[in-house]
Short mmCIF file of C-alpha atoms and ligand atoms in Angstrom, two decimals:
data_model
loop_
_atom_site.label_atom_id
_atom_site.label_comp_id
_atom_site.label_asym_id
_atom_site.label_seq_id
_atom_site.Cartn_x
_atom_site.Cartn_y
_atom_site.Cartn_z
CA MET A 1225 -0.03 -0.02 0.19
CA ALA A 1226 1.82 3.26 -1.34
CA MET A 1227 1.29 6.29 0.48
CA PHE A 1228 1.38 8.92 -1.77
CA GLN A 1229 0.47 12.63 -1.79
CA ASN A 1230 -3.24 12.52 -1.81
CA SER A 1231 -4.08 9.85 0.49
CA LEU A 1232 -3.92 9.16 4.38
CA PRO A 1233 -2.77 5.72 5.68
CA ASP A 1234 -5.69 2.98 6.18
CA LEU A 1235 -4.56 1.37 9.22
CA THR A 1236 -6.68 -1.89 9.57
CA LYS A 1237 -4.61 -4.79 10.04
CA PRO A 1238 -5.63 -7.61 7.81
CA PRO A 1239 -5.26 -10.85 9.58
CA ARG A 1240 -2.01 -13.28 8.68
CA PRO A 1241 -3.53 -16.18 6.32
CA ASP A 1242 -1.90 -18.78 8.33
CA GLY A 1243 -2.73 -17.20 11.55
CA ALA A 1244 0.53 -17.15 13.01
CA GLU A 1245 1.76 -14.24 15.19
CA ALA A 1246 2.46 -11.07 13.21
CA PRO A 1247 6.27 -11.06 12.49
CA ALA A 1248 7.79 -7.94 14.89
CA VAL A 1249 9.89 -5.27 13.81
CA TYR A 1250 11.79 -3.13 15.97
CA ILE A 1251 12.82 0.61 14.42
CA GLU A 1252 15.77 2.44 15.69
CA THR A 1253 16.10 6.14 14.62
CA TYR A 1254 19.48 8.28 14.13
CA GLY A 1255 19.72 11.84 13.24
CA CYS A 1256 17.38 14.44 12.82
CA GLN A 1257 13.54 15.17 13.36
CA MET A 1258 12.88 14.12 9.54
CA ASN A 1259 13.98 10.51 10.35
CA THR A 1260 12.01 10.65 13.69
CA TYR A 1261 8.77 11.46 11.70
CA ASP A 1262 9.99 8.94 8.91
CA SER A 1263 10.27 6.12 11.61
CA GLN A 1264 6.88 6.80 12.63
CA ALA A 1265 5.53 6.46 9.21
CA ILE A 1266 7.42 3.34 8.72
CA GLY A 1267 5.86 1.87 11.67
CA GLY A 1268 2.10 2.83 10.59
CA LEU A 1269 3.10 1.27 7.04
CA LEU A 1270 4.39 -1.72 8.58
CA GLU A 1271 1.45 -2.03 11.04
CA GLY A 1272 -0.92 -1.54 8.13
CA ALA A 1273 0.58 -4.45 6.19
CA GLY A 1274 0.20 -6.83 9.07
CA PHE A 1275 3.23 -6.49 11.08
CA ARG A 1276 3.78 -5.40 14.65
CA VAL A 1277 6.24 -2.65 15.58
CA VAL A 1278 7.96 -3.66 18.97
CA ASP A 1279 10.04 -1.58 21.47
CA ASN A 1280 12.74 -4.20 22.10
CA GLU A 1281 15.38 -5.44 19.85
CA LEU A 1282 15.37 -8.81 21.19
CA ALA A 1283 11.76 -9.23 20.68
CA ALA A 1284 12.02 -8.54 17.01
CA ASP A 1285 12.24 -10.59 13.95
CA ALA A 1286 13.84 -7.74 12.10
CA VAL A 1287 15.56 -4.56 13.23
CA LEU A 1288 15.54 -1.36 10.87
CA LEU A 1289 18.25 1.21 11.58
CA ASN A 1290 16.74 4.56 10.06
CA THR A 1291 20.03 6.21 9.77
CA CYS A 1292 21.89 9.67 9.00
CA SER A 1293 24.75 10.72 6.96
CA VAL A 1294 25.40 14.30 7.89
CA ARG A 1295 28.91 13.35 9.63
CA GLU A 1296 31.22 10.47 9.49
CA HIS A 1297 30.97 9.63 12.87
CA ALA A 1298 27.05 9.00 12.12
CA GLU A 1299 27.68 6.34 10.08
CA HIS A 1300 30.28 4.57 11.89
CA LYS A 1301 27.96 4.47 14.77
CA VAL A 1302 25.49 2.61 12.50
CA ILE A 1303 28.01 0.28 11.60
CA SER A 1304 29.09 -0.68 15.01
CA ARG A 1305 25.40 -0.93 16.19
CA VAL A 1306 24.95 -3.37 13.37
CA GLY A 1307 27.76 -5.81 15.18
CA GLU A 1308 26.37 -5.22 18.43
CA LEU A 1309 22.76 -6.31 17.52
CA ARG A 1310 24.20 -9.34 15.98
CA HIS A 1311 26.33 -10.25 19.09
CA ARG A 1312 23.38 -9.40 21.79
CA ARG A 1313 21.27 -12.06 19.81
CA LEU A 1314 24.03 -14.53 19.88
CA GLU A 1315 24.28 -13.79 23.46
CA ALA A 1316 20.68 -14.05 24.27
CA ASP A 1317 20.78 -17.62 22.42
CA LEU A 1318 18.42 -15.99 19.53
CA ALA A 1319 18.01 -16.94 15.98
CA PRO A 1320 19.54 -14.12 13.88
CA ALA A 1321 17.48 -11.25 13.29
CA ILE A 1322 16.78 -9.56 9.95
CA ILE A 1323 18.71 -6.20 9.94
CA GLY A 1324 17.97 -3.53 7.41
CA ILE A 1325 19.33 -0.08 7.26
CA CYS A 1326 16.87 3.01 6.01
CA GLY A 1327 17.52 6.79 5.77
CA CYS A 1328 20.26 8.71 4.38
CA MET A 1329 23.16 6.12 4.75
CA ALA A 1330 20.96 3.47 2.53
CA GLU A 1331 20.46 6.30 0.11
CA ARG A 1332 24.21 7.06 0.05
CA LEU A 1333 25.80 3.63 0.06
CA GLY A 1334 22.80 1.48 -1.43
CA ASP A 1335 24.19 -2.02 -2.01
CA ASP A 1336 27.38 -1.41 -0.74
CA LEU A 1337 25.97 -2.23 2.85
CA ARG A 1338 25.16 -5.50 1.79
CA LYS A 1339 28.35 -6.62 1.62
CA GLY A 1340 31.37 -7.36 3.82
CA ALA A 1341 31.73 -8.45 7.27
CA LYS A 1342 29.08 -6.03 8.59
CA ALA A 1343 26.68 -6.87 5.79
CA VAL A 1344 23.02 -6.05 6.39
CA ASP A 1345 19.99 -8.07 4.88
CA LEU A 1346 18.20 -5.20 3.00
CA VAL A 1347 18.67 -1.45 2.25
CA VAL A 1348 15.65 0.91 1.53
CA GLY A 1349 16.21 4.50 0.84
CA VAL A 1350 14.37 7.57 2.03
CA ASP A 1351 11.61 7.41 -0.77
CA ASN A 1352 10.99 3.64 -1.16
CA TYR A 1353 9.68 2.55 2.54
CA ASP A 1354 6.60 1.39 0.76
CA ALA A 1355 8.76 -1.43 -0.42
CA LEU A 1356 9.44 -2.38 3.07
CA PRO A 1357 6.47 -4.83 3.84
CA GLY A 1358 7.22 -6.86 0.49
CA LEU A 1359 10.98 -7.07 1.42
CA LEU A 1360 10.21 -8.12 5.11
CA ARG A 1361 7.48 -10.35 4.17
CA GLY A 1362 10.22 -12.41 1.78
CA LEU A 1363 12.69 -12.27 4.64
CA THR A 1364 10.41 -13.08 7.70
CA GLY A 1365 7.89 -15.53 5.88
CA GLY A 1366 8.85 -18.67 7.30
CA GLY A 1367 10.42 -17.65 10.48
CA ASN A 1368 13.86 -18.70 9.21
CA ALA A 1369 16.53 -15.52 8.49
CA ALA A 1370 19.24 -17.22 6.78
CA ARG A 1371 18.22 -16.55 2.99
CA PRO A 1372 19.98 -14.27 0.27
CA ARG A 1373 16.78 -12.25 -0.43
CA GLY A 1374 16.26 -9.03 0.56
CA GLY A 1375 17.96 -6.45 -1.46
CA ALA A 1376 18.69 -2.92 -1.90
CA VAL A 1377 15.93 -0.32 -3.09
CA THR A 1378 17.00 3.51 -3.36
CA GLY A 1379 16.56 6.23 -5.57
CA HIS A 1380 14.67 9.49 -5.16
CA ARG A 1381 10.81 9.26 -6.06
CA HIS A 1382 9.52 13.03 -6.33
CA ASP A 1383 6.11 11.85 -5.47
CA ALA A 1384 6.91 9.57 -2.69
CA HIS A 1385 5.45 11.33 0.51
CA TYR A 1386 4.79 9.45 3.75
CA VAL A 1387 2.09 10.33 6.39
CA ALA A 1388 2.81 9.37 9.92
CA PRO A 1389 -0.36 8.20 11.64
CA PRO A 1390 -1.11 10.75 14.25
CA GLU A 1391 -2.19 8.39 17.02
CA LEU A 1392 1.47 6.55 17.02
CA TYR A 1393 2.85 9.58 18.83
CA PRO A 1394 2.92 13.03 20.33
CA THR A 1395 6.38 13.31 21.05
CA ASN A 1396 7.38 16.52 23.36
CA ASN A 1397 3.51 17.34 23.01
CA SER A 1398 4.45 18.66 19.62
CA HIS A 1399 3.22 16.44 16.61
CA LEU A 1400 5.61 16.56 13.99
CA VAL A 1401 4.45 17.31 10.30
CA THR A 1402 6.65 17.23 7.31
CA ILE A 1403 5.61 19.34 4.64
CA HIS A 1404 8.40 18.62 2.11
CA LYS A 1405 11.17 16.40 1.73
CA GLY A 1406 14.76 17.16 0.04
CA CYS A 1407 16.49 20.37 -0.62
CA ASP A 1408 17.27 22.49 -3.79
CA TYR A 1409 20.10 24.39 -2.04
CA LYS A 1410 23.58 23.72 -2.80
CA CYS A 1411 25.64 24.30 0.30
CA THR A 1412 29.01 22.75 -0.66
CA TYR A 1413 29.65 21.06 2.42
CA CYS A 1414 26.11 19.51 2.65
CA ILE A 1415 25.20 15.64 2.07
CA VAL A 1416 21.30 16.06 2.27
CA PRO A 1417 20.83 16.95 -1.47
CA MET A 1418 22.54 13.81 -2.44
CA THR A 1419 20.77 11.54 0.20
CA ARG A 1420 17.34 13.34 0.40
CA GLY A 1421 17.10 14.62 -3.37
CA PRO A 1422 15.57 17.50 -4.51
CA GLN A 1423 12.96 19.55 -2.85
CA SER A 1424 9.38 18.28 -3.10
CA GLU A 1425 6.61 19.63 -1.60
CA LYS A 1426 3.47 17.97 0.21
CA ALA A 1427 0.31 19.17 -1.19
CA PRO A 1428 -1.21 21.64 1.14
CA GLU A 1429 -4.72 19.85 1.47
CA VAL A 1430 -2.80 16.65 2.53
CA ILE A 1431 -0.95 18.98 5.45
CA VAL A 1432 -3.90 20.52 6.50
CA GLU A 1433 -5.82 17.14 6.48
CA GLU A 1434 -2.86 15.47 8.67
CA ILE A 1435 -2.88 18.63 11.03
CA ARG A 1436 -6.97 17.99 11.30
CA SER A 1437 -6.68 14.36 12.10
CA ILE A 1438 -3.84 15.47 14.98
CA VAL A 1439 -6.05 17.95 16.26
CA ALA A 1440 -8.91 15.26 16.26
CA GLN A 1441 -6.83 13.30 18.37
CA GLY A 1442 -6.39 15.84 21.18
CA GLY A 1443 -3.20 17.49 19.47
CA ARG A 1444 -2.81 21.01 20.08
CA GLU A 1445 0.39 21.85 18.70
CA VAL A 1446 2.52 20.83 15.52
CA THR A 1447 5.90 21.16 14.63
CA LEU A 1448 6.15 21.79 10.57
CA LEU A 1449 9.16 20.12 9.56
CA GLY A 1450 11.32 20.15 6.58
CA GLN A 1451 14.92 20.57 5.50
CA ASN A 1452 14.09 24.05 4.62
CA VAL A 1453 10.69 24.65 5.44
CA THR A 1454 10.92 28.60 4.74
CA ALA A 1455 11.51 27.48 1.15
CA TYR A 1456 8.28 25.72 0.87
CA ARG A 1457 6.62 26.57 -2.45
CA CYS A 1458 3.39 24.99 -4.00
CA GLY A 1459 3.59 26.37 -7.59
CA ASP A 1460 2.69 29.81 -7.90
CA ARG A 1461 -0.25 29.80 -5.65
CA LEU A 1462 1.37 29.38 -2.08
CA ASP A 1463 4.60 30.05 -0.13
CA PHE A 1464 5.30 29.18 3.48
CA ALA A 1465 3.69 32.67 4.70
CA GLY A 1466 0.47 31.35 3.00
CA LEU A 1467 0.99 27.59 4.43
CA LEU A 1468 1.21 29.18 8.03
CA GLU A 1469 -2.12 31.16 7.28
CA MET A 1470 -3.54 28.06 6.35
CA VAL A 1471 -2.57 25.96 9.29
CA ALA A 1472 -3.38 28.67 11.65
CA ALA A 1473 -7.04 28.66 10.79
CA ILE A 1474 -7.55 25.34 11.68
CA ASP A 1475 -9.70 25.22 14.60
CA GLY A 1476 -8.39 23.47 18.00
CA LEU A 1477 -4.84 23.94 16.91
CA GLU A 1478 -3.10 26.21 19.27
CA ARG A 1479 0.37 26.56 18.62
CA ILE A 1480 2.56 26.05 15.42
CA ARG A 1481 6.62 25.63 15.22
CA PHE A 1482 8.61 25.04 12.17
CA LEU A 1483 12.08 23.90 11.71
CA THR A 1484 14.30 24.60 9.91
CA GLY A 1485 14.35 28.07 8.07
CA HIS A 1486 17.15 29.31 5.92
CA PRO A 1487 18.16 32.89 6.34
CA HIS A 1488 17.82 33.18 2.23
CA ASP A 1489 14.05 32.42 2.50
CA MET A 1490 13.42 34.53 5.59
CA HIS A 1491 11.50 37.19 3.72
CA ARG A 1492 10.04 40.39 5.31
CA HIS A 1493 6.67 39.17 4.16
CA LEU A 1494 7.23 36.03 6.15
CA MET A 1495 8.20 37.61 9.20
CA ASP A 1496 5.39 39.94 9.04
CA THR A 1497 3.17 37.19 8.89
CA ILE A 1498 4.82 35.32 11.50
CA GLY A 1499 4.33 38.26 13.84
CA ARG A 1500 0.97 38.64 12.99
CA LEU A 1501 -0.28 35.00 13.37
CA GLU A 1502 -0.63 34.46 17.35
CA LYS A 1503 -0.56 30.66 16.92
CA VAL A 1504 2.86 30.94 15.38
CA CYS A 1505 5.66 30.46 18.13
CA PRO A 1506 8.21 33.48 18.20
CA TRP A 1507 10.97 31.10 17.83
CA LEU A 1508 13.20 30.96 14.82
CA HIS A 1509 15.95 28.23 13.99
CA VAL A 1510 17.85 30.00 11.51
CA PRO A 1511 21.43 28.39 10.73
CA ALA A 1512 23.88 30.95 10.09
CA GLN A 1513 26.92 28.26 9.97
CA SER A 1514 29.52 31.03 9.53
CA GLY A 1515 29.74 34.95 10.25
CA SER A 1516 32.49 35.20 7.74
CA ASP A 1517 31.34 36.66 4.13
CA THR A 1518 34.58 34.66 2.58
CA VAL A 1519 33.46 31.53 3.83
CA LEU A 1520 29.66 32.03 3.56
CA ARG A 1521 30.54 32.44 -0.27
CA ARG A 1522 32.56 29.45 -0.20
CA MET A 1523 29.82 27.25 1.24
CA LYS A 1524 27.18 28.85 -1.02
CA ARG A 1525 24.83 29.87 1.54
CA LEU A 1526 23.73 32.86 -0.65
CA TYR A 1527 23.49 35.52 2.13
CA THR A 1528 26.11 37.89 3.85
CA ALA A 1529 26.67 38.29 7.32
CA ALA A 1530 25.03 41.77 6.94
CA ASP A 1531 21.83 40.17 5.20
CA TYR A 1532 21.65 37.87 8.10
CA LEU A 1533 21.79 40.64 10.85
CA ASP A 1534 19.31 42.55 8.79
CA MET A 1535 16.78 39.66 8.89
CA VAL A 1536 17.57 39.19 12.70
CA ASP A 1537 17.05 42.99 13.53
CA TYR A 1538 13.60 42.89 11.29
CA ALA A 1539 12.35 39.71 13.16
CA ARG A 1540 12.87 41.52 16.56
CA ARG A 1541 11.02 44.40 15.31
CA VAL A 1542 7.88 42.42 14.21
CA ILE A 1543 7.87 39.02 16.21
CA PRO A 1544 7.17 39.71 19.82
CA GLY A 1545 9.37 38.01 22.22
CA VAL A 1546 11.21 36.14 19.42
CA SER A 1547 14.14 34.22 20.36
CA PHE A 1548 16.94 32.71 17.83
CA SER A 1549 18.89 29.47 17.59
CA SER A 1550 21.55 28.38 14.97
CA ASP A 1551 23.90 25.81 13.62
CA PHE A 1552 27.50 26.70 13.28
CA ILE A 1553 30.38 25.24 11.44
CA VAL A 1554 33.81 25.94 12.45
CA GLY A 1555 37.31 25.00 10.45
CA PHE A 1556 35.54 25.09 7.05
CA PRO A 1557 38.31 24.54 4.40
CA GLY A 1558 40.46 27.96 4.36
CA GLU A 1559 38.62 29.51 7.36
CA THR A 1560 41.15 32.02 8.71
CA ASP A 1561 41.58 33.20 12.49
CA ALA A 1562 39.67 36.55 10.89
CA ASP A 1563 37.10 34.55 9.56
CA PHE A 1564 36.45 32.81 12.75
CA ARG A 1565 36.65 36.23 14.66
CA ALA A 1566 33.87 37.40 12.43
CA THR A 1567 31.64 34.16 13.55
CA LEU A 1568 32.14 35.08 17.27
CA GLU A 1569 31.31 38.67 16.34
CA LEU A 1570 28.01 37.59 14.83
CA VAL A 1571 27.20 35.21 17.66
CA ARG A 1572 27.67 38.35 20.07
CA ARG A 1573 25.65 40.60 18.00
CA VAL A 1574 22.59 38.15 17.53
CA GLN A 1575 22.61 36.84 21.21
CA TYR A 1576 21.37 33.23 20.65
CA ASP A 1577 19.21 31.21 23.03
CA GLN A 1578 21.12 28.38 21.52
CA ILE A 1579 23.54 27.26 19.01
CA PHE A 1580 24.40 23.91 17.67
CA SER A 1581 28.15 23.57 16.67
CA PHE A 1582 30.17 21.47 14.44
CA LYS A 1583 33.85 21.08 13.47
CA TYR A 1584 33.75 20.83 9.77
CA SER A 1585 33.69 17.01 8.53
CA GLU A 1586 34.37 16.57 4.77
CA ARG A 1587 31.60 14.24 3.51
CA PRO A 1588 32.46 12.36 0.28
CA GLY A 1589 30.90 13.57 -2.98
CA VAL A 1590 30.17 17.17 -1.70
CA PRO A 1591 31.49 20.12 -3.55
CA ALA A 1592 33.33 21.15 -0.68
CA ALA A 1593 35.42 17.82 -0.83
CA ARG A 1594 37.30 19.34 -3.83
CA LEU A 1595 38.54 21.79 -1.20
CA ALA A 1596 41.56 21.16 1.03
CA ASP A 1597 40.51 20.35 4.16
CA ASP A 1598 43.17 22.65 5.76
CA VAL A 1599 42.06 23.74 9.06
CA PRO A 1600 44.29 21.30 11.46
CA LEU A 1601 42.23 19.15 13.87
CA GLU A 1602 43.37 21.31 17.17
CA VAL A 1603 42.61 24.43 15.64
CA LYS A 1604 38.98 23.17 14.80
CA LYS A 1605 38.85 22.00 18.13
CA SER A 1606 40.07 24.96 19.88
CA ARG A 1607 37.66 27.12 17.60
CA LEU A 1608 34.70 24.87 18.66
CA ALA A 1609 35.50 25.37 22.40
CA GLU A 1610 36.03 29.11 22.18
CA LEU A 1611 32.57 29.40 20.36
CA MET A 1612 30.70 27.11 22.78
CA ALA A 1613 32.38 29.24 25.55
CA VAL A 1614 31.35 32.80 23.92
CA GLN A 1615 27.67 31.30 23.59
CA GLN A 1616 27.74 30.15 27.23
CA GLU A 1617 28.73 33.54 28.13
CA ILE A 1618 25.80 35.18 26.40
CA TRP A 1619 23.18 32.73 27.69
CA SER A 1620 24.35 33.05 31.13
CA ALA A 1621 23.62 36.75 31.09
CA ALA A 1622 20.42 36.32 29.39
CA ALA A 1623 19.10 33.60 31.52
CA ASP A 1624 20.20 35.69 34.71
CA THR A 1625 18.09 38.44 33.38
CA LEU A 1626 15.07 36.61 33.06
CA VAL A 1627 15.10 34.94 36.68
CA GLY A 1628 12.47 36.28 38.82
CA GLY A 1629 9.97 37.02 35.67
CA LEU A 1630 6.79 35.50 34.96
CA VAL A 1631 6.39 33.25 31.77
CA THR A 1632 3.63 30.98 30.21
CA ALA A 1633 4.58 27.72 29.40
CA VAL A 1634 3.03 24.44 28.03
CA CYS A 1635 3.29 21.18 29.71
CA GLU A 1636 4.95 18.39 27.57
CA GLY A 1637 4.69 15.85 30.43
CA PRO A 1638 6.96 14.43 33.30
CA ALA A 1639 10.44 15.80 33.78
CA ARG A 1640 13.26 12.86 33.18
CA ARG A 1641 14.31 14.56 36.56
CA PRO A 1642 14.08 15.44 39.10
CA ALA A 1643 11.32 12.99 39.84
CA GLY A 1644 7.84 14.51 40.61
CA ALA A 1645 8.65 17.24 38.35
CA TRP A 1646 7.03 18.39 34.85
CA ARG A 1647 8.67 19.58 31.68
CA LEU A 1648 7.20 22.84 30.12
CA ARG A 1649 8.21 24.78 27.14
CA THR A 1650 7.53 28.57 26.63
CA ALA A 1651 6.43 29.97 22.96
CA ASN A 1652 9.79 31.18 22.32
CA ASN A 1653 11.54 27.46 22.96
CA ARG A 1654 12.75 27.89 26.46
CA LYS A 1655 12.21 24.54 28.55
CA VAL A 1656 11.08 25.12 32.13
CA ILE A 1657 11.03 22.37 35.22
CA VAL A 1658 8.21 22.71 37.86
CA HIS A 1659 7.53 20.57 40.78
CA GLY A 1660 4.24 20.41 42.00
CA PRO A 1661 0.87 18.16 41.56
CA GLU A 1662 0.45 16.52 38.13
CA VAL A 1663 -0.04 18.76 35.31
CA ALA A 1664 -2.19 17.74 32.17
CA ALA A 1665 0.32 17.49 28.90
CA GLY A 1666 -0.82 20.19 26.52
CA SER A 1667 -1.96 22.65 29.06
CA SER A 1668 -0.86 26.01 29.86
CA LEU A 1669 0.89 27.38 33.21
CA GLU A 1670 2.14 30.60 34.47
CA VAL A 1671 5.50 30.25 36.04
CA ARG A 1672 7.79 32.37 38.05
CA LEU A 1673 11.58 31.60 37.10
CA THR A 1674 13.59 30.78 39.91
CA GLY A 1675 16.56 29.48 38.29
CA TRP A 1676 18.33 27.97 35.49
CA GLU A 1677 20.91 25.20 34.68
CA GLY A 1678 22.08 24.35 31.02
CA THR A 1679 19.51 25.53 28.62
CA THR A 1680 16.61 24.68 31.46
CA PHE A 1681 14.86 27.00 33.68
CA PHE A 1682 13.52 26.23 37.10
CA GLY A 1683 10.28 27.58 38.35
CA GLU A 1684 7.34 27.63 40.37
CA SER A 1685 3.58 27.51 38.98
CA ARG A 1686 1.26 30.55 40.01
CA ALA A 1687 -1.52 27.62 40.08
CA GLY A 1688 0.13 26.25 43.51
S1 SF4 B 2219 19.82 24.32 2.98
FE1 SF4 B 2219 22.21 23.70 2.75
S2 SF4 B 2219 22.61 22.68 4.75
FE2 SF4 B 2219 20.44 22.79 4.48
S3 SF4 B 2219 19.76 20.89 3.76
FE3 SF4 B 2219 19.89 22.22 2.13
S4 SF4 B 2219 21.99 21.83 1.31
FE4 SF4 B 2219 22.16 21.06 3.28
#
């Protein structure tokens, strides 16, 4: 049952003809939230095809690893995990499970993953998850795992959009909803265009229908997801600002977040729309990557540091209470000390709530791989440490000024720690932990902030 753009999944589970217990599949997710969403869609797809999705790898007949290729380290982790999975089954004296690799690594390496000592049984790329039931049925049909069948199914398909069944999750109380896939930008360090393919939009009607079914299930908040949601464009009739208008008009929906924006798409019209629509949370994750125009040009990011700062200043004028987060790469080929200082200068100027920073890691086949990776590892490490220290200084000062103040925050559920506490999130994406009687997920509380640690605040609820 392929899930194309215009249909929502039918989740009735056809009974197995032989009456045997449905084969069990365990799905493990790596990388970004697109993969989190895809893993949910894979789960729904398999359940619709008569499989059971289990949360324990040892109880599974098949294990699917939904993978990430954004950095070398991410791929190494998966390869060692394949060995670990096999070892743990041997230890538990269990028959070998089917092991499959999905996601970006599958798309990048394809059939090569079925060769060598850590060979897996099947490889399914990001646009071919509807092939999974057939492939798995072929492998798990008789309950005996040692067969040559399986295979590798990869290749981008423009129209393959998957819809995750809303009831399968609220994660963090904010339901993820992908609005498109792939990316048309050509940032020279990035492997995404190779692994996720060209940008392809989900039809706005499907997005609205998906969100309506989330609201019907009790969801009150969605996170619109894509490599570059701000680049969303459905023909000439609708851009991202227009899509936000459509989503904000859905009755019962209370909050809208989105991830990830691209500075090049953050037009004033879009920022005006975000500022005007109350349901759109005033938090912008807009990766700057560098503060140096020379490095930005070499990265093909299509904006300058001045453009970026102009966007930030304008957003602060038209989006009340807006907060920012960003990604940064240090040690990009040719980055001089002056270039790095420019990055620190931009970080000081924007005053981010949070940044995610990485040392440049060359990816095979990307345009930047033709550039000499000439910044020594020790320099990359020291620049990363300095950048994190500057950001910590900025955040500490900002967090101190917020302590004592009142915020409104929505409960996402019990906090991991301390016990008996509740995890809340403000509209501008600040985490708050409060102690006290049970708080229903999705409900709003007024909280007086009493302290902070890391990027989390502590507080007392005004409700008692
Ligand atoms: S915008 Fe650039 S960094 Fe982001 S996914 Fe596309 S190519 Fe990669």
